[in-house]
Amino acid sequence: MLQRLNQRLLLRPEDVEPTRDDFEVIGTFNPGAVAVNGDVVLLVRVAERPAERRDGWVPLARWDPNEQLTVDWVEAEGLDLRDPRGVVFPDGFSRLTSVSHIRVARSSDGLTIDEISGPVFAPSTEWGEYGIEDARVTKLGGRYYITYATVSRHGVSAALASTADFVEYTRHGVVFPPENKDAVLFPELIQGDYVALHRPATSTFSPPQMWLARSEDLIDWGRHQHLAGGIHAWEGGRVGAGPPPIRTDEGWLEIHHGSGRAGPGGTGVYTGGAMLLDLEDPGRVLRRSAHPILVPETDYELQGFVGGVVFPTGVVETGETLLIYYGAADTASAVVELSRREVLEALE
Ligand code: MAN
């Protein structure tokens, strides 16, 4: 395992006010990250749920078409409640037990949070009624492009928005339809194209795997190709892109998540791995980590809403080191500092 040169817990649910007084924040996690004028801007997933409890009933929140949080109370009887993240109805379809939106946090040193603003990026369409999640942010041509998951009765899809200032956002709509998430954009045009990693969902033939797509305008994506599935036990349950790739002399460095195969109804341990992609032809994997580079080990990674999860979503380069921002136990946001050289040396 790689040495953690620095590690910090950045944000916990108690650091953030809920959208409504009768809601509670249960997660401030999976933060997208980008360097902006020497600061780090984090796009934090804030998950909240109704605070009220009623015996025999489960409150399920969603954003209604007027962009208000509303609560559907459903009878607990007959529901599968084993996974804390969602309930499964007798017909096999699910709802989430919490609903997420994105808030902006700022850090001047990358290791401590200076401020977190009020709700700034909430669902605005039916595609996000069950929440928007897990933002990744890439600077392209002076603008910041944000890819994120939208969850609704129509499935989970990957959407795109952009901003110049993290105050006003332009929403570009769904770019990868259901089931798809973990979309990230490369920070440069490659051979004249925008390039994205994305993650179509489970097939009966394989666990979820990473794909690559190209576009001339960031909106219409095609020329899809399979990039990588999990080849080691720690990533055998699923893999998906983490932060946007970063350019190194040896190739594009992509940090990804992987989980092991879990038992029925369970979640495997989520770890961080890395791969190196060809600079000119990023659909070619040159090297990858045989072992995870980031494993849950602190209390806040091992225990939480879903314990045993590190989920990398942002990376900021600081000379010889990388600040890797990630969700810890589906509850908190945290950062570790790793040596760039050690990460590259871990790839074989
Ligand atoms: C999975 C997890 C949850 C997330 C849902 C919907 O169950 O990643 O955190 O809310 O998918 O995206």
Short mmCIF file of C-alpha atoms and ligand atoms in Angstrom, two decimals:
data_model
loop_
_atom_site.label_atom_id
_atom_site.label_comp_id
_atom_site.label_asym_id
_atom_site.label_seq_id
_atom_site.Cartn_x
_atom_site.Cartn_y
_atom_site.Cartn_z
CA MET A 1 0.00 0.00 0.00
CA LEU A 2 1.18 3.54 -0.66
CA GLN A 3 2.29 5.84 2.10
CA ARG A 4 -0.23 8.56 2.96
CA LEU A 5 1.87 11.72 3.19
CA ASN A 6 -1.09 13.60 4.61
CA GLN A 7 -4.66 12.69 5.42
CA ARG A 8 -7.55 14.85 6.55
CA LEU A 9 -11.21 14.42 7.25
CA LEU A 10 -12.67 17.49 5.52
CA LEU A 11 -16.42 17.57 5.97
CA ARG A 12 -18.93 15.61 8.02
CA PRO A 13 -22.74 15.70 7.84
CA GLU A 14 -22.94 17.83 11.01
CA ASP A 15 -20.99 20.60 9.22
CA VAL A 16 -23.87 21.27 6.81
CA GLU A 17 -27.43 22.57 7.30
CA PRO A 18 -30.26 20.54 5.75
CA THR A 19 -32.40 22.05 2.98
CA ARG A 20 -35.50 21.83 5.20
CA ASP A 21 -35.69 22.16 9.01
CA ASP A 22 -37.40 18.77 9.28
CA PHE A 23 -34.63 17.00 7.34
CA GLU A 24 -31.27 15.69 8.55
CA VAL A 25 -28.03 15.58 6.60
CA ILE A 26 -26.57 12.07 6.62
CA GLY A 27 -23.80 12.43 4.06
CA THR A 28 -21.35 15.06 2.78
CA PHE A 29 -19.30 12.86 0.50
CA ASN A 30 -17.93 11.99 -2.96
CA PRO A 31 -16.60 15.52 -3.65
CA GLY A 32 -15.56 16.57 -7.14
CA ALA A 33 -12.47 18.81 -6.91
CA VAL A 34 -10.70 21.34 -9.09
CA ALA A 35 -8.00 23.97 -8.61
CA VAL A 36 -9.35 27.50 -9.15
CA ASN A 37 -6.94 30.46 -8.83
CA GLY A 38 -4.82 28.66 -6.25
CA ASP A 39 -7.80 27.44 -4.20
CA VAL A 40 -9.52 24.08 -4.36
CA VAL A 41 -13.24 24.10 -5.13
CA LEU A 42 -15.11 21.00 -3.99
CA LEU A 43 -18.51 19.95 -5.27
CA VAL A 44 -19.84 17.94 -2.37
CA ARG A 45 -22.70 15.46 -2.50
CA VAL A 46 -25.05 16.33 0.36
CA ALA A 47 -27.45 13.47 1.17
CA GLU A 48 -30.41 14.21 3.40
CA ARG A 49 -33.56 12.51 4.60
CA PRO A 50 -36.64 13.34 6.66
CA ALA A 51 -35.83 13.36 10.39
CA GLU A 52 -39.31 12.19 11.47
CA ARG A 53 -39.86 8.48 12.26
CA ARG A 54 -43.26 6.73 12.16
CA ASP A 55 -43.60 3.11 13.23
CA GLY A 56 -44.24 0.83 10.28
CA TRP A 57 -43.63 3.56 7.69
CA VAL A 58 -40.62 4.67 5.67
CA PRO A 59 -40.18 8.27 4.47
CA LEU A 60 -38.80 8.54 0.94
CA ALA A 61 -37.83 12.03 -0.19
CA ARG A 62 -37.69 13.37 -3.73
CA TRP A 63 -37.49 16.69 -5.54
CA ASP A 64 -40.89 17.58 -7.01
CA PRO A 65 -41.26 19.43 -10.35
CA ASN A 66 -41.26 22.77 -8.50
CA GLU A 67 -37.77 22.05 -7.17
CA GLN A 68 -39.07 21.45 -3.66
CA LEU A 69 -38.19 18.52 -1.43
CA THR A 70 -41.27 16.41 -0.76
CA VAL A 71 -41.75 13.21 1.22
CA ASP A 72 -43.62 10.05 0.23
CA TRP A 73 -44.47 7.89 3.25
CA VAL A 74 -44.69 4.22 2.28
CA GLU A 75 -45.66 1.23 4.41
CA ALA A 76 -42.62 -0.74 5.54
CA GLU A 77 -44.41 -4.08 5.30
CA GLY A 78 -43.31 -5.99 2.23
CA LEU A 79 -40.28 -3.78 1.57
CA ASP A 80 -36.73 -5.13 1.50
CA LEU A 81 -34.88 -2.80 3.89
CA ARG A 82 -31.55 -4.64 4.13
CA ASP A 83 -29.46 -2.12 2.17
CA PRO A 84 -29.44 1.20 4.11
CA ARG A 85 -29.12 3.13 0.84
CA GLY A 86 -32.45 2.10 -0.61
CA VAL A 87 -35.66 0.13 -0.23
CA VAL A 88 -36.78 -2.50 -2.70
CA PHE A 89 -40.49 -2.86 -3.43
CA PRO A 90 -42.13 -6.27 -4.00
CA ASP A 91 -42.03 -5.63 -7.76
CA GLY A 92 -38.22 -5.44 -7.57
CA PHE A 93 -37.88 -1.67 -8.15
CA SER A 94 -36.12 0.63 -5.67
CA ARG A 95 -36.22 4.05 -4.07
CA LEU A 96 -33.38 5.71 -2.22
CA THR A 97 -33.69 6.37 1.53
CA SER A 98 -31.91 9.72 1.11
CA VAL A 99 -31.87 12.32 -1.62
CA SER A 100 -28.76 14.20 -2.70
CA HIS A 101 -27.82 17.55 -4.16
CA ILE A 102 -24.49 19.28 -4.69
CA ARG A 103 -22.98 22.12 -2.62
CA VAL A 104 -19.83 24.08 -3.20
CA ALA A 105 -17.03 24.12 -0.62
CA ARG A 106 -13.76 26.03 -0.86
CA SER A 107 -10.32 25.35 0.53
CA SER A 108 -7.32 27.65 0.24
CA ASP A 109 -4.74 25.03 1.28
CA GLY A 110 -6.47 21.95 -0.13
CA LEU A 111 -6.44 20.31 3.31
CA THR A 112 -9.02 22.29 5.30
CA ILE A 113 -12.44 23.67 4.35
CA ASP A 114 -12.82 27.46 4.60
CA GLU A 115 -16.49 27.65 3.68
CA ILE A 116 -19.42 25.65 2.40
CA SER A 117 -22.25 27.57 0.78
CA GLY A 118 -26.00 26.93 0.91
CA PRO A 119 -27.78 24.70 -1.62
CA VAL A 120 -26.41 25.69 -4.99
CA PHE A 121 -26.91 22.87 -7.40
CA ALA A 122 -30.12 20.92 -6.92
CA PRO A 123 -32.14 18.74 -9.29
CA SER A 124 -34.17 20.78 -11.78
CA THR A 125 -35.74 18.08 -13.91
CA GLU A 126 -37.60 14.81 -13.44
CA TRP A 127 -34.34 13.00 -14.30
CA GLY A 128 -32.97 14.08 -10.93
CA GLU A 129 -36.07 13.64 -8.76
CA TYR A 130 -34.34 11.08 -6.52
CA GLY A 131 -31.21 13.19 -6.40
CA ILE A 132 -28.06 14.28 -8.16
CA GLU A 133 -24.83 12.70 -7.03
CA ASP A 134 -21.10 12.26 -7.31
CA ALA A 135 -20.03 15.31 -9.33
CA ARG A 136 -16.70 15.31 -11.17
CA VAL A 137 -15.32 18.58 -12.48
CA THR A 138 -12.96 19.23 -15.39
CA LYS A 139 -11.62 22.57 -16.60
CA LEU A 140 -11.87 22.87 -20.39
CA GLY A 141 -11.23 26.08 -22.28
CA GLY A 142 -11.70 28.39 -19.29
CA ARG A 143 -15.00 26.81 -18.22
CA TYR A 144 -15.68 24.15 -15.60
CA TYR A 145 -17.63 21.14 -16.82
CA ILE A 146 -19.44 19.03 -14.28
CA THR A 147 -20.54 15.46 -14.87
CA TYR A 148 -22.88 13.94 -12.30
CA ALA A 149 -25.37 11.14 -11.78
CA THR A 150 -29.09 11.91 -11.92
CA VAL A 151 -31.41 9.39 -10.29
CA SER A 152 -35.13 9.04 -11.00
CA ARG A 153 -37.97 6.64 -11.74
CA HIS A 154 -36.42 6.47 -15.21
CA GLY A 155 -33.09 5.14 -13.94
CA VAL A 156 -29.61 6.50 -13.20
CA SER A 157 -27.99 8.56 -15.94
CA ALA A 158 -24.96 10.79 -16.37
CA ALA A 159 -25.66 14.49 -16.97
CA LEU A 160 -23.49 17.48 -17.83
CA ALA A 161 -23.51 21.07 -16.57
CA SER A 162 -21.00 23.89 -16.86
CA THR A 163 -20.10 27.03 -14.99
CA ALA A 164 -17.56 29.84 -15.02
CA ASP A 165 -17.93 30.75 -11.34
CA PHE A 166 -19.73 27.94 -9.40
CA VAL A 167 -22.64 30.32 -8.91
CA GLU A 168 -24.47 30.27 -12.27
CA TYR A 169 -24.78 26.92 -14.01
CA THR A 170 -25.75 25.95 -17.55
CA ARG A 171 -27.36 22.54 -17.67
CA HIS A 172 -26.60 20.57 -20.81
CA GLY A 173 -28.86 17.62 -20.01
CA VAL A 174 -28.33 13.89 -19.93
CA VAL A 175 -25.28 12.79 -21.91
CA PHE A 176 -25.25 9.07 -21.09
CA PRO A 177 -28.76 7.61 -20.62
CA PRO A 178 -29.70 4.92 -18.05
CA GLU A 179 -28.13 2.93 -16.64
CA ASN A 180 -24.93 4.90 -16.54
CA LYS A 181 -22.88 6.81 -13.97
CA ASP A 182 -19.28 7.72 -13.10
CA ALA A 183 -18.84 9.82 -16.25
CA VAL A 184 -15.69 11.99 -16.27
CA LEU A 185 -14.17 14.25 -18.91
CA PHE A 186 -10.53 14.39 -19.95
CA PRO A 187 -9.07 17.89 -19.44
CA GLU A 188 -7.92 18.30 -23.10
CA LEU A 189 -9.08 17.54 -26.59
CA ILE A 190 -7.36 14.38 -27.83
CA GLN A 191 -6.85 14.05 -31.60
CA GLY A 192 -9.48 16.79 -31.98
CA ASP A 193 -12.12 15.13 -29.80
CA TYR A 194 -13.47 15.54 -26.31
CA VAL A 195 -13.09 12.24 -24.48
CA ALA A 196 -15.10 10.83 -21.57
CA LEU A 197 -14.96 7.78 -19.38
CA HIS A 198 -18.33 6.38 -18.38
CA ARG A 199 -19.76 3.34 -16.67
CA PRO A 200 -22.78 1.53 -18.07
CA ALA A 201 -24.44 -0.59 -15.38
CA THR A 202 -24.58 -4.28 -14.69
CA SER A 203 -25.13 -6.68 -17.51
CA THR A 204 -25.99 -10.34 -17.07
CA PHE A 205 -22.66 -11.04 -18.78
CA SER A 206 -20.34 -8.92 -16.66
CA PRO A 207 -20.04 -6.73 -13.58
CA PRO A 208 -20.05 -2.95 -14.21
CA GLN A 209 -17.01 -1.88 -16.27
CA MET A 210 -15.45 1.35 -17.59
CA TRP A 211 -16.06 2.53 -21.16
CA LEU A 212 -14.64 5.42 -23.20
CA ALA A 213 -16.51 7.69 -25.63
CA ARG A 214 -15.64 10.60 -27.90
CA SER A 215 -17.50 13.76 -28.88
CA GLU A 216 -17.03 16.86 -31.01
CA ASP A 217 -19.22 19.09 -28.85
CA LEU A 218 -19.42 17.49 -25.35
CA ILE A 219 -23.13 16.75 -25.94
CA ASP A 220 -23.31 13.99 -28.56
CA TRP A 221 -21.16 11.04 -27.53
CA GLY A 222 -20.25 8.07 -29.68
CA ARG A 223 -17.41 5.86 -30.87
CA HIS A 224 -17.83 3.95 -27.62
CA GLN A 225 -15.23 1.42 -26.66
CA HIS A 226 -14.73 -0.82 -23.71
CA LEU A 227 -11.84 0.40 -21.56
CA ALA A 228 -11.42 -1.82 -18.52
CA GLY A 229 -13.17 -4.22 -16.18
CA GLY A 230 -11.92 -5.40 -12.81
CA ILE A 231 -9.21 -8.00 -13.25
CA HIS A 232 -8.13 -8.44 -9.62
CA ALA A 233 -10.21 -9.71 -6.69
CA TRP A 234 -10.39 -6.27 -4.99
CA GLU A 235 -12.06 -4.77 -8.11
CA GLY A 236 -13.88 -7.91 -9.28
CA GLY A 237 -17.33 -6.67 -8.22
CA ARG A 238 -17.21 -3.41 -10.20
CA VAL A 239 -14.93 -0.63 -11.38
CA GLY A 240 -15.72 2.96 -12.30
CA ALA A 241 -13.84 6.16 -13.06
CA GLY A 242 -12.82 8.35 -10.15
CA PRO A 243 -11.53 11.89 -10.83
CA PRO A 244 -10.87 13.25 -14.33
CA PRO A 245 -7.61 11.80 -15.71
CA ILE A 246 -4.42 13.84 -15.29
CA ARG A 247 -1.64 14.14 -17.87
CA THR A 248 1.77 12.68 -16.97
CA ASP A 249 4.78 12.11 -19.20
CA GLU A 250 3.98 8.40 -19.22
CA GLY A 251 0.28 8.63 -20.01
CA TRP A 252 -3.08 9.73 -18.63
CA LEU A 253 -3.26 8.76 -14.98
CA GLU A 254 -6.78 7.69 -14.03
CA ILE A 255 -7.65 6.89 -10.44
CA HIS A 256 -10.66 4.61 -10.26
CA HIS A 257 -12.73 2.80 -7.69
CA GLY A 258 -13.10 -0.91 -7.45
CA SER A 259 -15.13 -3.12 -5.18
CA GLY A 260 -14.82 -6.77 -4.43
CA ARG A 261 -17.68 -9.13 -5.01
CA ALA A 262 -20.19 -8.91 -2.18
CA GLY A 263 -22.56 -11.48 -0.77
CA PRO A 264 -26.31 -11.20 -1.49
CA GLY A 265 -27.68 -7.81 -0.40
CA GLY A 266 -24.21 -6.67 0.72
CA THR A 267 -21.66 -4.16 -0.48
CA GLY A 268 -18.06 -5.13 -1.17
CA VAL A 269 -15.22 -3.02 0.22
CA TYR A 270 -14.57 -0.01 -2.06
CA THR A 271 -10.92 0.80 -2.72
CA GLY A 272 -9.03 3.15 -5.06
CA GLY A 273 -6.89 1.84 -7.91
CA ALA A 274 -5.08 3.51 -10.78
CA MET A 275 -4.42 2.98 -14.45
CA LEU A 276 -2.31 4.66 -17.09
CA LEU A 277 -3.87 5.33 -20.50
CA ASP A 278 -2.06 6.10 -23.73
CA LEU A 279 -1.71 9.87 -24.28
CA GLU A 280 -2.74 9.79 -27.96
CA ASP A 281 -5.10 6.82 -27.80
CA PRO A 282 -6.63 6.83 -24.30
CA GLY A 283 -8.66 3.72 -25.10
CA ARG A 284 -5.40 1.78 -24.61
CA VAL A 285 -4.59 0.80 -21.02
CA LEU A 286 -0.79 0.78 -20.63
CA ARG A 287 -0.41 -0.23 -17.00
CA ARG A 288 -2.60 -0.63 -13.95
CA SER A 289 -2.34 -1.22 -10.23
CA ALA A 290 -2.24 -4.87 -9.19
CA HIS A 291 -3.11 -3.77 -5.66
CA PRO A 292 -5.31 -0.88 -4.50
CA ILE A 293 -3.52 2.43 -3.90
CA LEU A 294 -6.12 3.51 -1.33
CA VAL A 295 -7.86 1.16 1.10
CA PRO A 296 -10.34 1.97 3.91
CA GLU A 297 -8.27 2.09 7.11
CA THR A 298 -9.20 5.08 9.28
CA ASP A 299 -12.29 5.05 11.51
CA TYR A 300 -14.11 7.42 9.19
CA GLU A 301 -13.44 5.14 6.21
CA LEU A 302 -14.32 1.92 8.01
CA GLN A 303 -17.47 3.16 9.75
CA GLY A 304 -20.37 5.22 8.47
CA PHE A 305 -23.56 4.97 6.45
CA VAL A 306 -21.85 2.30 4.33
CA GLY A 307 -18.64 1.27 6.10
CA GLY A 308 -15.50 0.18 4.28
CA VAL A 309 -15.74 2.64 1.40
CA VAL A 310 -13.18 4.99 -0.15
CA PHE A 311 -14.59 6.49 -3.34
CA PRO A 312 -12.15 8.86 -5.12
CA THR A 313 -13.83 11.68 -7.05
CA GLY A 314 -11.28 14.51 -7.27
CA VAL A 315 -7.56 15.04 -7.73
CA VAL A 316 -5.49 18.20 -7.53
CA GLU A 317 -1.81 18.24 -8.52
CA THR A 318 0.63 19.98 -6.20
CA GLY A 319 4.08 19.56 -7.74
CA GLU A 320 5.39 16.15 -6.74
CA THR A 321 2.25 15.07 -4.91
CA LEU A 322 -1.40 14.43 -5.63
CA LEU A 323 -4.22 15.51 -3.36
CA ILE A 324 -6.90 12.88 -3.81
CA TYR A 325 -10.39 13.83 -2.65
CA TYR A 326 -12.81 11.05 -1.89
CA GLY A 327 -15.95 9.96 -0.12
CA ALA A 328 -15.35 8.05 3.11
CA ALA A 329 -17.93 5.41 4.13
CA ASP A 330 -20.66 7.18 2.07
CA THR A 331 -20.69 9.73 4.91
CA ALA A 332 -17.78 12.20 4.89
CA SER A 333 -15.40 13.94 2.51
CA ALA A 334 -11.70 13.41 3.02
CA VAL A 335 -8.37 13.97 1.29
CA VAL A 336 -5.10 12.04 1.16
CA GLU A 337 -1.81 13.24 -0.26
CA LEU A 338 0.19 10.66 -2.22
CA SER A 339 3.48 10.89 -4.05
CA ARG A 340 2.87 11.04 -7.81
CA ARG A 341 6.02 8.98 -8.38
CA GLU A 342 4.87 6.26 -5.97
CA VAL A 343 1.48 6.07 -7.66
CA LEU A 344 3.13 5.67 -11.08
CA GLU A 345 5.57 3.08 -9.72
CA ALA A 346 2.64 1.04 -8.37
CA LEU A 347 1.40 0.46 -11.93
CA GLU A 348 2.58 -2.61 -13.76
C1 MAN B 1 -25.88 3.14 -5.40
C2 MAN B 1 -25.01 3.96 -4.47
C3 MAN B 1 -25.83 5.07 -3.84
C4 MAN B 1 -26.54 5.87 -4.90
C5 MAN B 1 -27.35 4.97 -5.82
C6 MAN B 1 -27.96 5.72 -6.98
O1 MAN B 1 -26.84 2.47 -4.67
O2 MAN B 1 -23.95 4.51 -5.19
O3 MAN B 1 -24.98 5.95 -3.12
O4 MAN B 1 -27.38 6.80 -4.28
O5 MAN B 1 -26.51 3.97 -6.35
O6 MAN B 1 -26.98 6.33 -7.77
#
